[in-house]
Amino acid sequence: MKLQRIGVLTGGGDCSGLNAVLRAVVRTASIRHDVRVFGFEMGFDGLIFDRWQELTTANTRDLLTRGGTLLGATNKGNPFDYKTREKNGNIRSENLSAQALDNFNRLKLDCLIAIGGEGTLEIAHQFSEMGMPVIAVPKTIDNDLAGTDYTFGFQTAVQVACDSLDRLHTTGKSHQRVMILEVMGRTAGWIALESGISGGAHVILIPEIPYDKEKVLEKIRLREAGGHPYTVIVVAEGASETGGAPVISESAEQRLQNTDRLGGVGHALARDLESQLDHEVRCTVLGYIQRGGSPNSFDRILATRLGAYAVRAAVEQKFGSLVVLRTPNLALLPLAEVAGKVRLVPPDCQLLQTAEDIGICLGR
């Protein structure tokens, strides 16, 4: 069967490089294989409610450097568990997967390229099991997807955090303050770890290592005794104190999702530290600044490679697969092996050893 029509969607949260993938998908499909591309709007919502637009080399021409996603994205539209809030406040859940599959078939699509993170990959796998031909592309700033060395969007987010740390160093040193930068990452500490090392942080706190507040205080006092009365701390949003729990900013029920929104640990840590120090402690929450803006060169190249390779895999009918980076090459893994799995910072990670070798406190 010759590939003639493919669909594509961008699910989950936005990140730098999504548009670059879309551009690569369209250009590879149309230039190399004479295949038409149909983009579903707002992730799986577009597939459920039949909202789409045809993508061409003309209307995707200037996407390489643009942040966000031309198609829009949402992390609330799970077709297998679609939640809506009724007027009385109750939450209704429906399985709309059959409706989505009907729309896919009605458009006579030969394949769906699903670009997204953990949740998107799990949904893509479920559709694959229903018989939909699917190729998935890994996307998340958290870099926490199993099977791939890197996800696009991660390196740009790390660079944004690193640039922020450069600026916090100057303020902290000028005012002799403790400066805390809270970064994203959910349950994974990759952004905090890599930006902390590259940005010269003195303390890095990640979800995989519950922190001892006394160890953090000890590091701050040690620096002061050594003639450096300021400290820069990076804390991942999912980090928690030993014996405690992550700080939640919004519950899953409020979000109409299956997971709570993390956030607020930076301010909580600032209050705890300031109560036991003579220094002022200030917290900056980087938030969605990590997601937006133009992708850096690494993510532009990776996103382009992933998009082109996904189309090649579709042409070769290698459905039910995830395109992954196994440096320096790309490869395919069965979605069944990676769907629903996350890749956390392992205890034997060399980056952790490097951080402690150069004197960074990990709160342990």
mmCIF file of C-alpha atoms in Angstrom:
data_model
loop_
_atom_site.group_PDB
_atom_site.id
_atom_site.type_symbol
_atom_site.label_atom_id
_atom_site.label_comp_id
_atom_site.label_asym_id
_atom_site.label_seq_id
_atom_site.Cartn_x
_atom_site.Cartn_y
_atom_site.Cartn_z
ATOM 1 C CA MET A 1 0.000 0.000 0.000
ATOM 2 C CA LYS A 2 1.420 3.355 -1.036
ATOM 3 C CA LEU A 3 1.198 6.079 1.572
ATOM 4 C CA GLN A 4 -1.033 8.898 0.331
ATOM 5 C CA ARG A 5 -2.494 10.803 3.297
ATOM 6 C CA ILE A 6 -1.154 11.185 6.815
ATOM 7 C CA GLY A 7 -2.443 13.009 9.852
ATOM 8 C CA VAL A 8 -0.321 14.760 12.455
ATOM 9 C CA LEU A 9 -1.042 16.288 15.857
ATOM 10 C CA THR A 10 0.856 17.929 18.709
ATOM 11 C CA GLY A 11 -0.369 16.728 22.095
ATOM 12 C CA GLY A 12 0.379 17.734 25.677
ATOM 13 C CA GLY A 13 2.125 20.954 26.623
ATOM 14 C CA ASP A 14 3.925 23.122 24.096
ATOM 15 C CA CYS A 15 7.679 23.310 23.811
ATOM 16 C CA SER A 16 10.305 24.745 21.508
ATOM 17 C CA GLY A 17 10.715 22.634 18.384
ATOM 18 C CA LEU A 18 7.144 21.484 17.776
ATOM 19 C CA ASN A 19 6.805 23.662 14.703
ATOM 20 C CA ALA A 20 10.144 22.416 13.437
ATOM 21 C CA VAL A 21 8.825 18.843 13.561
ATOM 22 C CA LEU A 22 5.658 19.825 11.706
ATOM 23 C CA ARG A 23 7.742 21.546 9.040
ATOM 24 C CA ALA A 24 9.941 18.477 8.620
ATOM 25 C CA VAL A 25 6.935 16.144 8.426
ATOM 26 C CA VAL A 26 5.291 18.253 5.727
ATOM 27 C CA ARG A 27 8.426 18.805 3.668
ATOM 28 C CA THR A 28 9.482 15.155 3.793
ATOM 29 C CA ALA A 29 5.975 13.929 3.001
ATOM 30 C CA SER A 30 5.340 16.301 0.105
ATOM 31 C CA ILE A 31 8.800 16.691 -1.426
ATOM 32 C CA ARG A 32 10.106 13.153 -1.096
ATOM 33 C CA HIS A 33 6.959 11.053 -1.190
ATOM 34 C CA ASP A 34 4.130 13.117 -2.731
ATOM 35 C CA VAL A 35 1.986 12.560 0.379
ATOM 36 C CA ARG A 36 -0.652 14.976 1.671
ATOM 37 C CA VAL A 37 -0.580 16.003 5.348
ATOM 38 C CA PHE A 38 -3.567 16.888 7.531
ATOM 39 C CA GLY A 39 -2.941 18.549 10.890
ATOM 40 C CA PHE A 40 -5.400 18.036 13.738
ATOM 41 C CA GLU A 41 -5.946 21.127 15.876
ATOM 42 C CA MET A 42 -5.495 21.168 19.659
ATOM 43 C CA GLY A 43 -4.022 17.699 19.973
ATOM 44 C CA PHE A 44 -6.412 14.776 20.163
ATOM 45 C CA ASP A 45 -9.323 17.232 20.480
ATOM 46 C CA GLY A 46 -9.014 17.838 16.739
ATOM 47 C CA LEU A 47 -9.206 14.120 16.053
ATOM 48 C CA ILE A 48 -12.239 13.711 18.322
ATOM 49 C CA PHE A 49 -14.194 16.695 17.021
ATOM 50 C CA ASP A 50 -13.002 16.652 13.397
ATOM 51 C CA ARG A 51 -11.048 19.903 13.453
ATOM 52 C CA TRP A 52 -8.129 19.917 11.055
ATOM 53 C CA GLN A 53 -6.301 21.835 8.361
ATOM 54 C CA GLU A 54 -4.240 20.644 5.435
ATOM 55 C CA LEU A 55 -0.561 21.440 5.865
ATOM 56 C CA THR A 56 1.575 22.324 2.867
ATOM 57 C CA THR A 57 5.106 23.514 2.231
ATOM 58 C CA ALA A 58 3.625 26.986 1.710
ATOM 59 C CA ASN A 59 1.805 27.338 5.036
ATOM 60 C CA THR A 60 4.625 25.725 7.041
ATOM 61 C CA ARG A 61 7.443 27.604 5.318
ATOM 62 C CA ASP A 62 8.630 29.782 8.209
ATOM 63 C CA LEU A 63 8.121 27.390 11.133
ATOM 64 C CA LEU A 64 11.683 26.276 11.855
ATOM 65 C CA THR A 65 12.506 29.092 14.257
ATOM 66 C CA ARG A 66 9.032 29.698 15.654
ATOM 67 C CA GLY A 67 8.100 28.567 19.162
ATOM 68 C CA GLY A 68 4.796 26.961 20.086
ATOM 69 C CA THR A 69 2.792 24.911 17.623
ATOM 70 C CA LEU A 70 0.880 25.947 14.525
ATOM 71 C CA LEU A 71 -1.781 23.344 15.346
ATOM 72 C CA GLY A 72 -2.248 24.208 19.007
ATOM 73 C CA ALA A 73 -1.983 21.693 21.835
ATOM 74 C CA THR A 74 -3.840 20.578 24.942
ATOM 75 C CA ASN A 75 -3.024 18.148 27.724
ATOM 76 C CA LYS A 76 -6.671 17.658 28.702
ATOM 77 C CA GLY A 77 -8.136 15.820 25.711
ATOM 78 C CA ASN A 78 -7.641 12.107 26.372
ATOM 79 C CA PRO A 79 -10.079 10.397 23.943
ATOM 80 C CA PHE A 80 -10.228 7.308 26.163
ATOM 81 C CA ASP A 81 -11.126 9.316 29.268
ATOM 82 C CA TYR A 82 -12.485 12.655 28.048
ATOM 83 C CA LYS A 83 -13.461 14.781 31.028
ATOM 84 C CA THR A 84 -15.876 17.712 31.033
ATOM 85 C CA ARG A 85 -17.309 19.696 33.921
ATOM 86 C CA GLU A 86 -21.097 19.915 33.984
ATOM 87 C CA LYS A 87 -23.050 22.967 35.133
ATOM 88 C CA ASN A 88 -23.615 21.424 38.553
ATOM 89 C CA GLY A 89 -19.869 21.067 39.032
ATOM 90 C CA ASN A 90 -19.754 17.310 38.556
ATOM 91 C CA ILE A 91 -17.124 15.843 36.251
ATOM 92 C CA ARG A 92 -18.293 13.610 33.430
ATOM 93 C CA SER A 93 -15.950 11.145 31.765
ATOM 94 C CA GLU A 94 -16.545 9.624 28.325
ATOM 95 C CA ASN A 95 -14.701 7.257 26.027
ATOM 96 C CA LEU A 96 -14.634 9.061 22.664
ATOM 97 C CA SER A 97 -11.931 6.914 21.071
ATOM 98 C CA ALA A 98 -14.362 5.295 18.607
ATOM 99 C CA GLN A 99 -15.471 8.753 17.440
ATOM 100 C CA ALA A 100 -11.823 9.747 16.928
ATOM 101 C CA LEU A 101 -11.114 6.553 15.005
ATOM 102 C CA ASP A 102 -14.167 7.165 12.800
ATOM 103 C CA ASN A 103 -12.866 10.641 11.921
ATOM 104 C CA PHE A 104 -9.443 9.188 11.114
ATOM 105 C CA ASN A 105 -11.010 6.635 8.768
ATOM 106 C CA ARG A 106 -13.414 9.139 7.212
ATOM 107 C CA LEU A 107 -10.440 11.284 6.158
ATOM 108 C CA LYS A 108 -8.943 8.139 4.567
ATOM 109 C CA LEU A 109 -5.680 8.623 6.415
ATOM 110 C CA ASP A 110 -2.951 6.013 6.104
ATOM 111 C CA CYS A 111 -1.114 6.971 9.294
ATOM 112 C CA LEU A 112 -1.207 9.288 12.303
ATOM 113 C CA ILE A 113 2.008 10.923 13.498
ATOM 114 C CA ALA A 114 1.477 11.784 17.173
ATOM 115 C CA ILE A 115 3.984 14.245 18.628
ATOM 116 C CA GLY A 116 3.991 14.423 22.402
ATOM 117 C CA GLY A 117 5.133 13.305 25.811
ATOM 118 C CA GLU A 118 4.216 10.516 28.178
ATOM 119 C CA GLY A 119 0.443 10.988 28.017
ATOM 120 C CA THR A 120 0.381 11.419 24.238
ATOM 121 C CA LEU A 121 2.482 8.294 23.721
ATOM 122 C CA GLU A 122 0.183 6.259 25.932
ATOM 123 C CA ILE A 123 -2.871 7.424 23.968
ATOM 124 C CA ALA A 124 -1.068 6.723 20.686
ATOM 125 C CA HIS A 125 -0.347 3.194 21.878
ATOM 126 C CA GLN A 126 -3.998 2.654 22.787
ATOM 127 C CA PHE A 127 -5.064 3.776 19.312
ATOM 128 C CA SER A 128 -2.429 1.489 17.817
ATOM 129 C CA GLU A 129 -3.990 -1.422 19.684
ATOM 130 C CA MET A 130 -7.352 -0.450 18.164
ATOM 131 C CA GLY A 131 -5.850 -0.849 14.711
ATOM 132 C CA MET A 132 -4.898 2.738 13.888
ATOM 133 C CA PRO A 133 -1.506 2.943 12.124
ATOM 134 C CA VAL A 134 0.537 5.243 14.370
ATOM 135 C CA ILE A 135 4.075 6.616 14.468
ATOM 136 C CA ALA A 136 5.000 8.629 17.568
ATOM 137 C CA VAL A 137 7.585 11.372 18.059
ATOM 138 C CA PRO A 138 8.920 12.069 21.600
ATOM 139 C CA LYS A 139 8.469 15.597 22.892
ATOM 140 C CA THR A 140 8.876 17.100 26.352
ATOM 141 C CA ILE A 141 11.039 19.704 28.018
ATOM 142 C CA ASP A 142 11.302 17.290 30.960
ATOM 143 C CA ASN A 143 13.449 14.796 28.984
ATOM 144 C CA ASP A 144 11.787 11.996 30.946
ATOM 145 C CA LEU A 145 10.623 9.657 28.179
ATOM 146 C CA ALA A 146 11.911 6.102 28.215
ATOM 147 C CA GLY A 147 13.899 4.794 25.279
ATOM 148 C CA THR A 148 15.376 8.004 23.891
ATOM 149 C CA ASP A 149 18.567 9.832 24.834
ATOM 150 C CA TYR A 150 16.953 13.245 24.422
ATOM 151 C CA THR A 151 13.587 14.732 23.614
ATOM 152 C CA PHE A 152 13.426 17.945 21.618
ATOM 153 C CA GLY A 153 12.599 21.015 23.686
ATOM 154 C CA PHE A 154 14.770 19.911 26.585
ATOM 155 C CA GLN A 155 18.016 21.582 25.582
ATOM 156 C CA THR A 156 16.241 24.874 24.905
ATOM 157 C CA ALA A 157 14.586 24.731 28.338
ATOM 158 C CA VAL A 158 17.966 24.015 29.952
ATOM 159 C CA GLN A 159 19.501 26.986 28.145
ATOM 160 C CA VAL A 160 16.706 29.283 29.338
ATOM 161 C CA ALA A 161 17.247 28.106 32.920
ATOM 162 C CA CYS A 162 21.016 28.469 32.586
ATOM 163 C CA ASP A 163 20.663 32.044 31.312
ATOM 164 C CA SER A 164 18.394 32.809 34.259
ATOM 165 C CA LEU A 165 20.955 31.444 36.704
ATOM 166 C CA ASP A 166 23.624 33.676 35.171
ATOM 167 C CA ARG A 167 21.465 36.667 36.047
ATOM 168 C CA LEU A 168 20.565 35.430 39.513
ATOM 169 C CA HIS A 169 24.263 35.058 40.343
ATOM 170 C CA THR A 170 24.848 38.772 39.850
ATOM 171 C CA THR A 171 21.858 39.786 41.972
ATOM 172 C CA GLY A 172 22.669 37.284 44.703
ATOM 173 C CA LYS A 173 26.263 38.405 44.905
ATOM 174 C CA SER A 174 25.362 42.096 44.851
ATOM 175 C CA HIS A 175 22.875 41.810 47.728
ATOM 176 C CA GLN A 176 24.413 38.832 49.556
ATOM 177 C CA ARG A 177 21.195 36.881 49.183
ATOM 178 C CA VAL A 178 20.184 33.271 48.763
ATOM 179 C CA MET A 179 18.616 33.041 45.310
ATOM 180 C CA ILE A 180 16.319 30.129 44.458
ATOM 181 C CA LEU A 181 15.293 29.232 40.918
ATOM 182 C CA GLU A 182 12.357 26.815 40.598
ATOM 183 C CA VAL A 183 12.305 24.955 37.288
ATOM 184 C CA MET A 184 9.916 22.491 35.673
ATOM 185 C CA GLY A 185 10.410 18.762 35.202
ATOM 186 C CA ARG A 186 7.489 17.111 37.025
ATOM 187 C CA THR A 187 8.894 13.975 38.691
ATOM 188 C CA ALA A 188 12.212 14.128 36.824
ATOM 189 C CA GLY A 189 15.175 16.307 37.726
ATOM 190 C CA TRP A 190 16.922 16.554 34.361
ATOM 191 C CA ILE A 191 16.294 20.286 33.796
ATOM 192 C CA ALA A 192 17.381 21.190 37.314
ATOM 193 C CA LEU A 193 20.463 18.979 37.148
ATOM 194 C CA GLU A 194 21.791 20.090 33.759
ATOM 195 C CA SER A 195 20.940 23.774 34.160
ATOM 196 C CA GLY A 196 22.322 23.756 37.697
ATOM 197 C CA ILE A 197 25.666 22.362 36.616
ATOM 198 C CA SER A 198 25.935 24.589 33.534
ATOM 199 C CA GLY A 199 24.693 27.643 35.443
ATOM 200 C CA GLY A 200 27.081 27.289 38.373
ATOM 201 C CA ALA A 201 24.456 26.597 41.046
ATOM 202 C CA HIS A 202 25.716 25.788 44.540
ATOM 203 C CA VAL A 203 22.730 23.613 45.458
ATOM 204 C CA ILE A 204 20.618 21.419 43.153
ATOM 205 C CA LEU A 205 17.489 19.737 44.501
ATOM 206 C CA ILE A 206 15.730 17.129 42.367
ATOM 207 C CA PRO A 207 12.698 14.842 42.861
ATOM 208 C CA GLU A 208 14.809 11.673 42.758
ATOM 209 C CA ILE A 209 16.768 12.697 45.886
ATOM 210 C CA PRO A 210 14.628 13.891 48.837
ATOM 211 C CA TYR A 211 16.560 16.764 50.352
ATOM 212 C CA ASP A 212 17.682 17.331 53.929
ATOM 213 C CA LYS A 213 17.099 20.987 54.732
ATOM 214 C CA GLU A 214 19.968 20.918 57.234
ATOM 215 C CA LYS A 215 22.364 19.931 54.451
ATOM 216 C CA VAL A 216 21.227 22.937 52.425
ATOM 217 C CA LEU A 217 21.696 25.250 55.409
ATOM 218 C CA GLU A 218 25.110 23.734 56.023
ATOM 219 C CA LYS A 219 26.135 24.532 52.445
ATOM 220 C CA ILE A 220 24.932 28.145 52.731
ATOM 221 C CA ARG A 221 26.820 28.664 56.009
ATOM 222 C CA LEU A 222 29.922 26.993 54.650
ATOM 223 C CA ARG A 223 29.971 29.390 51.721
ATOM 224 C CA GLU A 224 29.513 32.364 54.056
ATOM 225 C CA ALA A 225 32.367 31.185 56.271
ATOM 226 C CA GLY A 226 34.533 30.897 53.168
ATOM 227 C CA GLY A 227 33.911 34.522 52.205
ATOM 228 C CA HIS A 228 31.021 33.975 49.775
ATOM 229 C CA PRO A 229 27.878 35.276 51.523
ATOM 230 C CA TYR A 230 25.477 34.355 48.738
ATOM 231 C CA THR A 231 24.141 31.057 47.411
ATOM 232 C CA VAL A 232 22.311 30.070 44.231
ATOM 233 C CA ILE A 233 19.900 27.144 44.455
ATOM 234 C CA VAL A 234 18.078 25.301 41.663
ATOM 235 C CA VAL A 235 15.044 23.299 42.746
ATOM 236 C CA ALA A 236 12.901 21.122 40.499
ATOM 237 C CA GLU A 237 9.149 21.584 40.913
ATOM 238 C CA GLY A 238 8.754 17.964 42.023
ATOM 239 C CA ALA A 239 11.460 18.039 44.688
ATOM 240 C CA SER A 240 10.475 17.357 48.278
ATOM 241 C CA GLU A 241 12.044 17.290 51.706
ATOM 242 C CA THR A 242 12.919 13.939 53.245
ATOM 243 C CA GLY A 243 9.730 12.503 54.710
ATOM 244 C CA GLY A 244 7.592 15.098 52.923
ATOM 245 C CA ALA A 245 5.590 15.275 49.729
ATOM 246 C CA PRO A 246 5.868 17.434 46.609
ATOM 247 C CA VAL A 247 4.108 20.800 46.722
ATOM 248 C CA ILE A 248 0.942 20.841 44.610
ATOM 249 C CA SER A 249 -0.340 24.039 43.049
ATOM 250 C CA GLU A 250 -3.487 22.583 41.469
ATOM 251 C CA SER A 251 -5.215 19.249 41.958
ATOM 252 C CA ALA A 252 -5.984 16.827 39.155
ATOM 253 C CA GLU A 253 -9.705 17.378 39.689
ATOM 254 C CA GLN A 254 -9.363 21.116 39.222
ATOM 255 C CA ARG A 255 -7.445 20.506 35.999
ATOM 256 C CA LEU A 256 -9.821 17.833 34.632
ATOM 257 C CA GLN A 257 -6.780 15.577 34.361
ATOM 258 C CA ASN A 258 -5.301 12.492 35.978
ATOM 259 C CA THR A 259 -2.283 14.227 37.499
ATOM 260 C CA ASP A 260 -1.792 17.088 39.945
ATOM 261 C CA ARG A 261 0.077 20.204 38.878
ATOM 262 C CA LEU A 262 3.306 20.594 40.814
ATOM 263 C CA GLY A 263 4.725 23.954 41.861
ATOM 264 C CA GLY A 264 5.469 26.139 44.842
ATOM 265 C CA VAL A 265 8.387 24.250 46.344
ATOM 266 C CA GLY A 266 10.722 27.181 45.669
ATOM 267 C CA HIS A 267 8.709 29.620 47.780
ATOM 268 C CA ALA A 268 8.186 27.005 50.503
ATOM 269 C CA LEU A 269 11.932 26.384 50.638
ATOM 270 C CA ALA A 270 12.616 30.123 50.718
ATOM 271 C CA ARG A 271 10.378 30.541 53.776
ATOM 272 C CA ASP A 272 12.014 27.615 55.547
ATOM 273 C CA LEU A 273 15.551 28.830 54.888
ATOM 274 C CA GLU A 274 14.917 32.494 55.676
ATOM 275 C CA SER A 275 13.529 31.576 59.083
ATOM 276 C CA GLN A 276 16.934 30.131 60.002
ATOM 277 C CA LEU A 277 19.296 32.529 58.263
ATOM 278 C CA ASP A 278 20.368 36.146 58.544
ATOM 279 C CA HIS A 279 20.300 36.356 54.738
ATOM 280 C CA GLU A 280 17.369 37.420 52.623
ATOM 281 C CA VAL A 281 16.078 34.559 50.494
ATOM 282 C CA ARG A 282 14.382 35.214 47.169
ATOM 283 C CA CYS A 283 12.659 32.779 44.834
ATOM 284 C CA THR A 284 12.120 33.031 41.085
ATOM 285 C CA VAL A 285 9.724 30.591 39.441
ATOM 286 C CA LEU A 286 10.734 30.221 35.809
ATOM 287 C CA GLY A 287 7.472 28.546 34.797
ATOM 288 C CA TYR A 288 6.288 28.667 31.216
ATOM 289 C CA ILE A 289 9.225 30.772 30.071
ATOM 290 C CA GLN A 290 10.972 27.394 29.734
ATOM 291 C CA ARG A 291 8.390 26.225 27.188
ATOM 292 C CA GLY A 292 8.142 29.210 24.878
ATOM 293 C CA GLY A 293 10.326 30.921 22.338
ATOM 294 C CA SER A 294 12.582 29.907 19.511
ATOM 295 C CA PRO A 295 14.323 26.509 19.784
ATOM 296 C CA ASN A 296 18.093 26.441 20.008
ATOM 297 C CA SER A 297 20.169 24.825 17.266
ATOM 298 C CA PHE A 298 20.260 21.407 18.959
ATOM 299 C CA ASP A 299 16.473 21.217 19.193
ATOM 300 C CA ARG A 300 16.006 22.540 15.645
ATOM 301 C CA ILE A 301 18.191 19.761 14.291
ATOM 302 C CA LEU A 302 16.713 17.031 16.504
ATOM 303 C CA ALA A 303 13.134 18.082 15.756
ATOM 304 C CA THR A 304 13.841 18.133 12.024
ATOM 305 C CA ARG A 305 15.456 14.695 12.142
ATOM 306 C CA LEU A 306 12.594 13.209 14.147
ATOM 307 C CA GLY A 307 9.931 14.618 11.818
ATOM 308 C CA ALA A 308 11.651 13.398 8.666
ATOM 309 C CA TYR A 309 12.345 9.970 10.163
ATOM 310 C CA ALA A 310 8.732 9.583 11.279
ATOM 311 C CA VAL A 311 7.522 10.037 7.716
ATOM 312 C CA ARG A 312 10.124 7.565 6.474
ATOM 313 C CA ALA A 313 8.906 5.028 9.054
ATOM 314 C CA ALA A 314 5.308 5.609 7.925
ATOM 315 C CA VAL A 315 6.258 5.070 4.277
ATOM 316 C CA GLU A 316 7.895 1.796 5.289
ATOM 317 C CA GLN A 317 4.716 0.931 7.280
ATOM 318 C CA LYS A 318 6.585 0.468 10.552
ATOM 319 C CA PHE A 319 3.519 1.418 12.560
ATOM 320 C CA GLY A 320 3.125 1.182 16.301
ATOM 321 C CA SER A 321 6.596 2.683 16.731
ATOM 322 C CA LEU A 322 8.284 5.559 18.516
ATOM 323 C CA VAL A 323 11.157 7.412 16.854
ATOM 324 C CA VAL A 324 14.018 7.691 19.354
ATOM 325 C CA LEU A 325 17.484 9.175 19.503
ATOM 326 C CA ARG A 326 20.213 6.627 20.171
ATOM 327 C CA THR A 327 23.124 8.979 19.776
ATOM 328 C CA PRO A 328 24.256 9.633 17.121
ATOM 329 C CA ASN A 329 21.533 7.847 15.146
ATOM 330 C CA LEU A 330 17.751 7.638 15.178
ATOM 331 C CA ALA A 331 15.941 4.341 15.647
ATOM 332 C CA LEU A 332 12.469 2.900 16.166
ATOM 333 C CA LEU A 333 11.130 1.267 19.314
ATOM 334 C CA PRO A 334 7.771 -0.480 19.724
ATOM 335 C CA LEU A 335 5.312 1.852 21.423
ATOM 336 C CA ALA A 336 4.320 -1.052 23.665
ATOM 337 C CA GLU A 337 7.794 -0.947 25.248
ATOM 338 C CA VAL A 338 7.795 2.735 26.169
ATOM 339 C CA ALA A 339 4.168 3.914 26.482
ATOM 340 C CA GLY A 340 3.404 5.127 29.993
ATOM 341 C CA LYS A 341 7.023 4.834 31.148
ATOM 342 C CA VAL A 342 9.216 7.675 32.375
ATOM 343 C CA ARG A 343 12.990 8.002 32.624
ATOM 344 C CA LEU A 344 14.098 9.521 35.908
ATOM 345 C CA VAL A 345 17.595 10.527 36.967
ATOM 346 C CA PRO A 346 19.124 7.186 38.054
ATOM 347 C CA PRO A 347 21.030 6.902 41.345
ATOM 348 C CA ASP A 348 24.238 6.024 39.475
ATOM 349 C CA CYS A 349 23.937 8.898 37.002
ATOM 350 C CA GLN A 350 27.381 10.313 36.229
ATOM 351 C CA LEU A 351 25.951 13.846 36.253
ATOM 352 C CA LEU A 352 25.134 13.426 39.954
ATOM 353 C CA GLN A 353 28.692 12.308 40.621
ATOM 354 C CA THR A 354 30.044 15.235 38.603
ATOM 355 C CA ALA A 355 27.922 17.696 40.570
ATOM 356 C CA GLU A 356 29.156 16.407 43.923
ATOM 357 C CA ASP A 357 32.748 16.148 42.670
ATOM 358 C CA ILE A 358 32.786 19.907 42.048
ATOM 359 C CA GLY A 359 31.167 20.733 45.365
ATOM 360 C CA ILE A 360 27.503 21.108 44.489
ATOM 361 C CA CYS A 361 25.155 20.160 47.330
ATOM 362 C CA LEU A 362 22.361 17.766 46.324
ATOM 363 C CA GLY A 363 20.660 17.981 49.693
ATOM 364 C CA ARG A 364 21.960 14.649 50.936
#
